[in-house]
Amino acid sequence: MMNQEFDVLIVGAGLWGCVVARELAEAGNRVLILEARSLPGGNARSQRHPQTGIECHCYGAHIFHTSDKRVWEYINRFVHFNDYRHTVLTTHEGKVYFMPLGLALINAFYGTALRPSEVPAFIAEEVRRAGLTGEPRNLEEQAISLVGRPLYEAFIKGYTQKQWNTPPKDLPAFIIRRLPVRTDYNVGYFSDTWQGIPAEGYFGLFERLLDHPGITLRCNTDYLALRDTFPADLPVFYSGPIDAFFGYRHGPLPWRGLRFEWETRDERDYQGTAVMNYADADVPYTRIHEFKHFHPESRLPYESDKTVICREFPADWKPGDIPYYPVNTDASAALLAKYQADAAACPNVVFGGRLGEYRYYDMDKVIARALDQVHAWMDKVK
Ligand code: UDP
């Protein structure tokens, strides 16, 4: 490999790697970015469905949302966003509900007509009945303390058990705090200031981030198999799995996997919305994505008599499978601490992204972190 031509090596062309590459290249560095897959974009990659033109998210739906002005302005340099507003519906025992834990769901579930001011006392009574006191120590207690046991059992318990294959009592409370809990009829899934889907598609986003003369992308290239061929003093920004970097020497960090079943259907609209969740444990998938609904501005695919759907099945994971969700338990935290100590002893390597930090990052947090890390590094080497 022509290693002397490059100032910095980046491993992984996901969102983190592409933002880091762009920043380094704009600062005048010659950047080589290696990607194990055949295309950039990591698990946020999308492709246009050949028959219908519909943008399909290859590894599950990605909706960009942020309240971070710096991140919003940054990403808008590369793509325009449509005005898609994410809503999630969920099916439970044959009935459909709006998912955000809010007034629409509460009133539909209980057959009540509560007003916003009545919700806190109603939930407080449910929590009292559940016998919970003190700070919630895990996902189950957190969920019950937010919405009470009946709503937890209907909409969270089964979904979470499927999603994580871990008892909700053994999962951290923060996972459920991702979901908004509201006392009004706002059924938006996110409470952020800005959201949308790149009108140019996620494929367009990655193409544009990497479109800089200082960036060389090499796909189908496994860094770990080649690392001895690089000079030891070449700075590396690494966004592969942190445990793989160290040869899994303390054992593999646990991930949750996914499996997707795709279907092109001869009908205009399968489910009337982009994402339908399935709350019940006896339905083997957690949700169905219907991608045409992410682009209401794009008349052509929207009006097509075909539609593309994808069923998402949680799956067990082993090293070598695609990692999707870090399984944050006490045991994995202890393991991660060992790898973090190893990483701290590698002054030439910056670890980042969902895999490199083993963190359940959203896309906006990945961008913020990438900008912080790469600028801290540039300030240091200046
Ligand atoms: N969740 C749930 N029921 C739902 C949707 C989500 O119990 O209908 C829980 C589940 O534990 C999930 C977590 O909330 O892992 C976070 O959901 P989110 O939609 O943010 O997950 P992502 O889109 O990142 O997979």
XYZ file of C-alpha atoms and ligand atoms in Angstrom:
407
model
C 0.000 0.000 0.000
C 1.210 3.484 -0.798
C 1.224 4.489 2.810
C 3.698 7.341 2.656
C 1.234 9.394 0.619
C -1.119 9.814 3.550
C -0.993 11.846 6.737
C -3.837 10.104 8.521
C -5.586 6.745 8.283
C -9.270 6.355 9.044
C -10.788 2.957 9.628
C -14.471 2.680 8.754
C -16.479 4.883 6.380
C -19.572 5.170 8.547
C -20.859 8.543 9.641
C -18.098 9.035 12.230
C -15.295 8.106 9.819
C -16.696 10.255 7.000
C -17.055 13.353 9.196
C -13.555 12.867 10.603
C -12.198 12.402 7.061
C -13.902 15.540 5.833
C -12.616 17.689 8.694
C -9.075 16.403 8.355
C -9.084 16.874 4.580
C -10.462 20.407 4.847
C -7.607 21.178 7.230
C -5.129 20.108 4.530
C -4.402 16.511 5.513
C -4.138 13.691 2.992
C -6.553 11.127 4.302
C -6.886 7.428 3.514
C -10.153 5.895 4.616
C -10.515 2.114 4.651
C -13.896 0.428 4.569
C -14.430 -3.311 4.960
C -17.712 -3.266 3.036
C -18.113 -2.536 -0.655
C -19.695 0.903 -0.060
C -19.428 3.685 2.531
C -22.181 4.708 4.961
C -21.958 2.086 7.693
C -25.333 1.046 8.999
C -26.829 4.374 7.896
C -26.292 3.476 4.244
C -29.232 3.531 1.868
C -29.756 2.599 -1.735
C -32.334 3.346 -4.352
C -34.629 0.410 -5.013
C -34.059 -0.387 -8.708
C -37.702 -1.077 -9.652
C -39.426 1.771 -7.835
C -36.776 4.412 -7.130
C -37.674 4.317 -3.433
C -34.773 5.053 -1.078
C -34.331 2.016 1.148
C -32.253 2.103 4.346
C -30.135 -1.032 4.066
C -29.728 -1.648 7.806
C -33.000 -0.379 9.250
C -34.658 3.010 9.246
C -32.555 6.054 10.064
C -34.275 9.337 10.845
C -32.043 12.293 11.442
C -33.012 14.424 14.447
C -31.081 16.873 16.568
C -31.315 19.899 18.818
C -27.635 20.671 18.317
C -27.343 23.754 16.087
C -23.718 23.071 15.232
C -24.562 19.571 14.011
C -27.635 20.715 12.085
C -25.668 23.437 10.304
C -22.833 21.028 9.626
C -24.941 18.333 7.962
C -26.901 20.927 6.001
C -23.690 21.886 4.248
C -23.853 18.538 2.467
C -27.543 17.700 1.995
C -30.996 19.284 2.201
C -33.570 17.784 4.495
C -37.157 17.056 3.584
C -39.876 17.867 6.083
C -40.595 14.296 7.149
C -41.718 14.169 10.802
C -41.317 10.779 12.387
C -44.318 9.127 13.973
C -44.356 5.542 15.178
C -47.468 3.476 15.529
C -47.624 0.229 17.401
C -49.849 -2.806 17.144
C -50.899 -4.504 20.379
C -53.428 -7.340 20.508
C -54.844 -6.418 17.113
C -55.276 -2.697 17.819
C -53.146 0.174 16.565
C -51.919 2.989 18.830
C -49.717 6.040 18.451
C -46.513 5.000 20.146
C -45.166 7.992 21.976
C -46.186 7.406 25.558
C -48.706 10.244 25.596
C -52.336 11.190 25.740
C -53.380 9.526 22.460
C -52.014 6.180 23.636
C -53.214 6.472 27.232
C -56.770 7.403 26.318
C -57.008 4.790 23.572
C -55.614 2.065 25.822
C -57.745 2.806 28.874
C -60.819 3.996 26.958
C -60.658 7.262 28.889
C -60.841 10.937 27.972
C -58.168 12.261 30.315
C -56.989 15.826 29.871
C -53.301 16.775 30.148
C -53.625 18.097 33.700
C -55.103 14.777 34.820
C -52.305 12.592 33.500
C -49.678 13.065 36.266
C -52.082 11.996 39.027
C -53.303 9.088 36.910
C -49.747 7.833 36.328
C -48.775 8.488 39.956
C -51.637 6.229 41.042
C -50.440 3.501 38.636
C -46.906 3.808 39.980
C -48.168 3.627 43.565
C -50.142 0.514 42.660
C -46.980 -1.031 41.163
C -45.317 -0.526 44.566
C -42.271 1.287 43.210
C -40.316 3.641 45.433
C -36.910 5.311 45.039
C -34.824 5.913 41.943
C -35.451 3.454 39.075
C -32.530 1.042 38.900
C -33.183 -0.560 35.530
C -35.283 -0.346 32.353
C -38.304 -2.079 33.872
C -38.453 0.168 36.930
C -37.819 3.237 34.783
C -40.634 2.332 32.404
C -43.105 1.581 35.192
C -42.202 4.801 36.971
C -42.883 6.746 33.769
C -46.158 5.136 32.672
C -47.286 2.520 35.204
C -47.384 -1.256 34.918
C -50.297 -1.835 32.473
C -48.798 0.405 29.775
C -45.358 -1.055 30.446
C -46.682 -4.583 30.010
C -48.636 -3.748 26.858
C -46.155 -1.611 24.929
C -42.693 -2.021 26.397
C -42.168 -5.378 28.050
C -42.751 -7.637 25.022
C -40.997 -5.335 22.554
C -37.999 -4.906 24.841
C -37.719 -8.614 25.564
C -37.705 -9.320 21.796
C -35.371 -6.462 20.995
C -32.739 -7.255 23.593
C -33.335 -10.896 24.549
C -32.401 -9.683 28.019
C -34.843 -9.264 30.897
C -35.811 -5.550 31.142
C -34.669 -5.730 34.780
C -31.098 -6.314 33.559
C -31.094 -3.443 31.049
C -30.117 0.144 31.847
C -32.829 2.740 32.455
C -31.426 5.119 29.805
C -32.673 2.933 26.928
C -36.285 3.692 27.715
C -35.599 7.370 28.275
C -34.986 7.532 24.512
C -38.778 7.470 24.139
C -40.727 10.666 24.755
C -43.343 10.624 27.518
C -45.927 13.357 27.042
C -49.167 14.583 28.511
C -50.558 15.971 25.246
C -51.592 14.678 21.825
C -48.288 15.470 20.143
C -47.522 12.172 18.442
C -44.098 13.133 17.098
C -41.573 10.451 18.032
C -38.775 12.946 18.581
C -38.789 16.118 20.625
C -35.780 17.624 18.856
C -35.694 21.044 17.221
C -34.782 19.709 13.763
C -35.489 16.481 11.949
C -35.907 15.006 8.488
C -34.471 12.657 5.897
C -31.838 13.874 3.424
C -33.754 14.650 0.233
C -30.671 13.397 -1.647
C -30.831 10.151 0.378
C -28.267 8.904 2.855
C -26.264 7.636 -0.144
C -26.062 11.278 -1.238
C -24.882 12.366 2.194
C -21.949 9.951 2.223
C -21.000 10.702 -1.368
C -20.845 14.415 -0.586
C -19.000 14.061 2.708
C -16.292 12.078 0.930
C -16.177 14.284 -2.154
C -12.918 16.098 -1.394
C -9.579 15.852 -3.210
C -7.812 15.144 0.079
C -9.815 11.969 0.711
C -9.034 8.549 -0.749
C -11.587 5.830 -0.042
C -10.668 2.156 -0.307
C -13.535 -0.268 0.072
C -13.438 -4.048 0.560
C -10.384 -3.505 2.733
C -9.991 -5.006 6.180
C -7.682 -2.792 8.213
C -7.022 -5.338 10.948
C -5.670 -7.842 8.417
C -3.309 -5.176 7.035
C -2.322 -3.115 10.021
C 1.289 -4.271 10.124
C 1.780 -2.810 6.645
C 1.225 0.731 7.940
C 3.951 2.805 9.601
C 3.649 2.555 13.390
C 3.569 6.337 13.740
C 0.722 6.922 11.251
C -2.190 8.475 13.201
C -5.282 6.270 13.076
C -8.939 7.180 13.622
C -10.562 3.827 14.264
C -14.299 3.177 14.137
C -14.313 -0.610 13.986
C -15.255 -2.618 17.078
C -12.952 -1.710 19.962
C -12.655 -5.343 21.103
C -11.721 -6.515 17.583
C -8.889 -3.957 17.567
C -7.402 -5.763 20.569
C -8.034 -9.261 19.178
C -10.925 -9.816 21.632
C -8.260 -10.379 24.276
C -10.682 -9.910 27.194
C -13.534 -11.638 25.361
C -16.087 -10.155 22.938
C -18.332 -7.261 23.961
C -21.964 -8.320 23.507
C -24.053 -6.857 20.682
C -27.593 -7.341 19.569
C -27.988 -8.240 15.924
C -30.808 -7.772 13.444
C -32.130 -9.669 10.478
C -34.211 -8.045 7.749
C -36.786 -9.607 5.459
C -37.441 -7.477 2.392
C -40.504 -7.565 0.211
C -41.575 -5.605 -2.867
C -45.349 -5.552 -2.961
C -47.780 -4.814 -5.786
C -49.787 -2.304 -3.849
C -49.536 1.396 -3.420
C -49.539 1.544 0.349
C -48.995 -1.392 2.699
C -49.324 0.148 6.148
C -49.942 3.873 5.681
C -46.901 4.957 7.664
C -43.115 4.582 7.661
C -42.708 2.494 10.836
C -45.207 0.206 12.531
C -44.031 -1.445 15.746
C -45.313 -4.791 16.983
C -45.462 -4.717 20.757
C -46.446 -8.301 21.472
C -43.896 -10.985 22.294
C -45.596 -13.584 20.063
C -44.916 -11.566 16.870
C -41.327 -12.423 15.984
C -40.404 -9.070 14.432
C -40.276 -5.742 16.265
C -41.318 -3.467 13.401
C -42.080 -3.094 9.712
C -40.568 -0.265 7.695
C -42.268 1.040 4.559
C -39.690 3.261 2.980
C -41.748 5.311 0.521
C -43.314 7.128 3.484
C -39.975 8.685 4.418
C -40.081 10.823 1.269
C -43.486 12.523 1.094
C -41.846 15.226 -1.067
C -40.907 12.716 -3.754
C -44.063 12.190 -5.797
C -42.722 9.562 -8.169
C -42.009 6.743 -5.697
C -44.894 7.820 -3.519
C -47.392 7.431 -6.320
C -45.912 4.182 -7.601
C -48.220 1.159 -7.490
C -45.460 -0.758 -5.804
C -44.081 -0.443 -2.322
C -41.041 -1.822 -0.505
C -41.352 -3.076 3.038
C -38.901 -4.638 5.416
C -39.599 -6.680 8.544
C -37.019 -6.208 11.281
C -36.210 -9.251 13.435
C -33.904 -8.950 16.436
C -31.205 -11.604 16.285
C -28.502 -13.124 18.424
C -25.032 -11.912 17.639
C -21.576 -13.460 17.575
C -18.224 -11.938 16.556
C -18.199 -11.581 12.781
C -21.938 -10.784 12.534
C -23.038 -7.185 11.912
C -23.254 -5.373 15.257
C -26.273 -3.085 15.728
C -26.911 -2.367 19.402
C -24.406 -2.534 22.269
C -25.941 -4.543 25.114
C -25.191 -2.249 28.037
C -25.270 -4.397 31.163
C -23.034 -4.356 34.267
C -21.022 -7.231 32.783
C -20.426 -5.447 29.471
C -19.491 -2.226 31.318
C -16.752 -4.099 33.186
C -15.467 -5.584 29.930
C -15.586 -2.235 28.179
C -13.538 -0.642 30.967
C -10.728 -3.126 30.202
C -10.747 -2.261 26.513
C -10.888 1.454 27.330
C -7.750 1.019 29.426
C -6.078 -0.711 26.462
C -7.209 2.115 24.171
C -5.791 4.743 26.524
C -2.402 3.089 26.054
C -2.554 3.698 22.262
C -1.678 7.396 21.901
C -1.708 7.167 18.090
C -5.262 5.906 17.818
C -8.546 7.765 18.312
C -11.463 5.376 18.870
C -14.914 6.579 17.833
C -18.411 5.844 16.629
C -20.920 3.266 17.862
C -18.454 0.406 17.412
C -15.267 2.167 18.458
C -16.771 3.502 21.685
C -19.352 0.761 22.221
C -22.116 3.313 22.744
C -25.741 3.486 21.617
C -25.150 6.728 19.686
C -27.719 8.447 17.488
C -26.463 9.987 14.247
C -26.369 13.550 15.555
C -24.345 12.490 18.592
C -21.910 10.679 16.302
C -21.356 13.851 14.297
C -20.916 15.988 17.434
C -18.452 13.512 18.886
C -16.545 13.186 15.596
C -16.180 16.976 15.368
C -15.031 17.233 18.997
C -12.562 14.372 18.704
C -11.009 15.408 15.408
C -10.657 19.057 16.443
C -9.144 18.089 19.794
C -6.650 15.952 17.880
C -5.812 18.714 15.390
C -5.319 21.214 18.225
C -2.931 18.766 19.887
C -0.766 18.109 16.845
C -0.700 21.742 15.647
N -39.343 0.375 22.982
C -40.454 -0.330 23.411
N -41.567 -0.327 22.624
C -41.623 0.336 21.445
C -40.509 1.064 21.017
C -39.375 1.054 21.798
O -40.417 -0.958 24.459
O -42.687 0.285 20.780
C -38.149 0.361 23.848
C -37.208 -0.799 23.502
O -36.596 -1.241 24.701
C -36.213 -0.125 22.587
C -36.078 1.256 23.235
O -37.407 1.552 23.682
O -34.990 -0.812 22.553
C -35.577 2.356 22.309
O -36.424 2.453 21.196
P -36.015 3.275 19.889
O -37.217 3.365 19.025
O -35.360 4.550 20.325
O -34.929 2.299 19.290
P -34.109 2.294 17.901
O -34.921 3.030 16.888
O -32.769 2.897 18.205
O -34.017 0.831 17.602
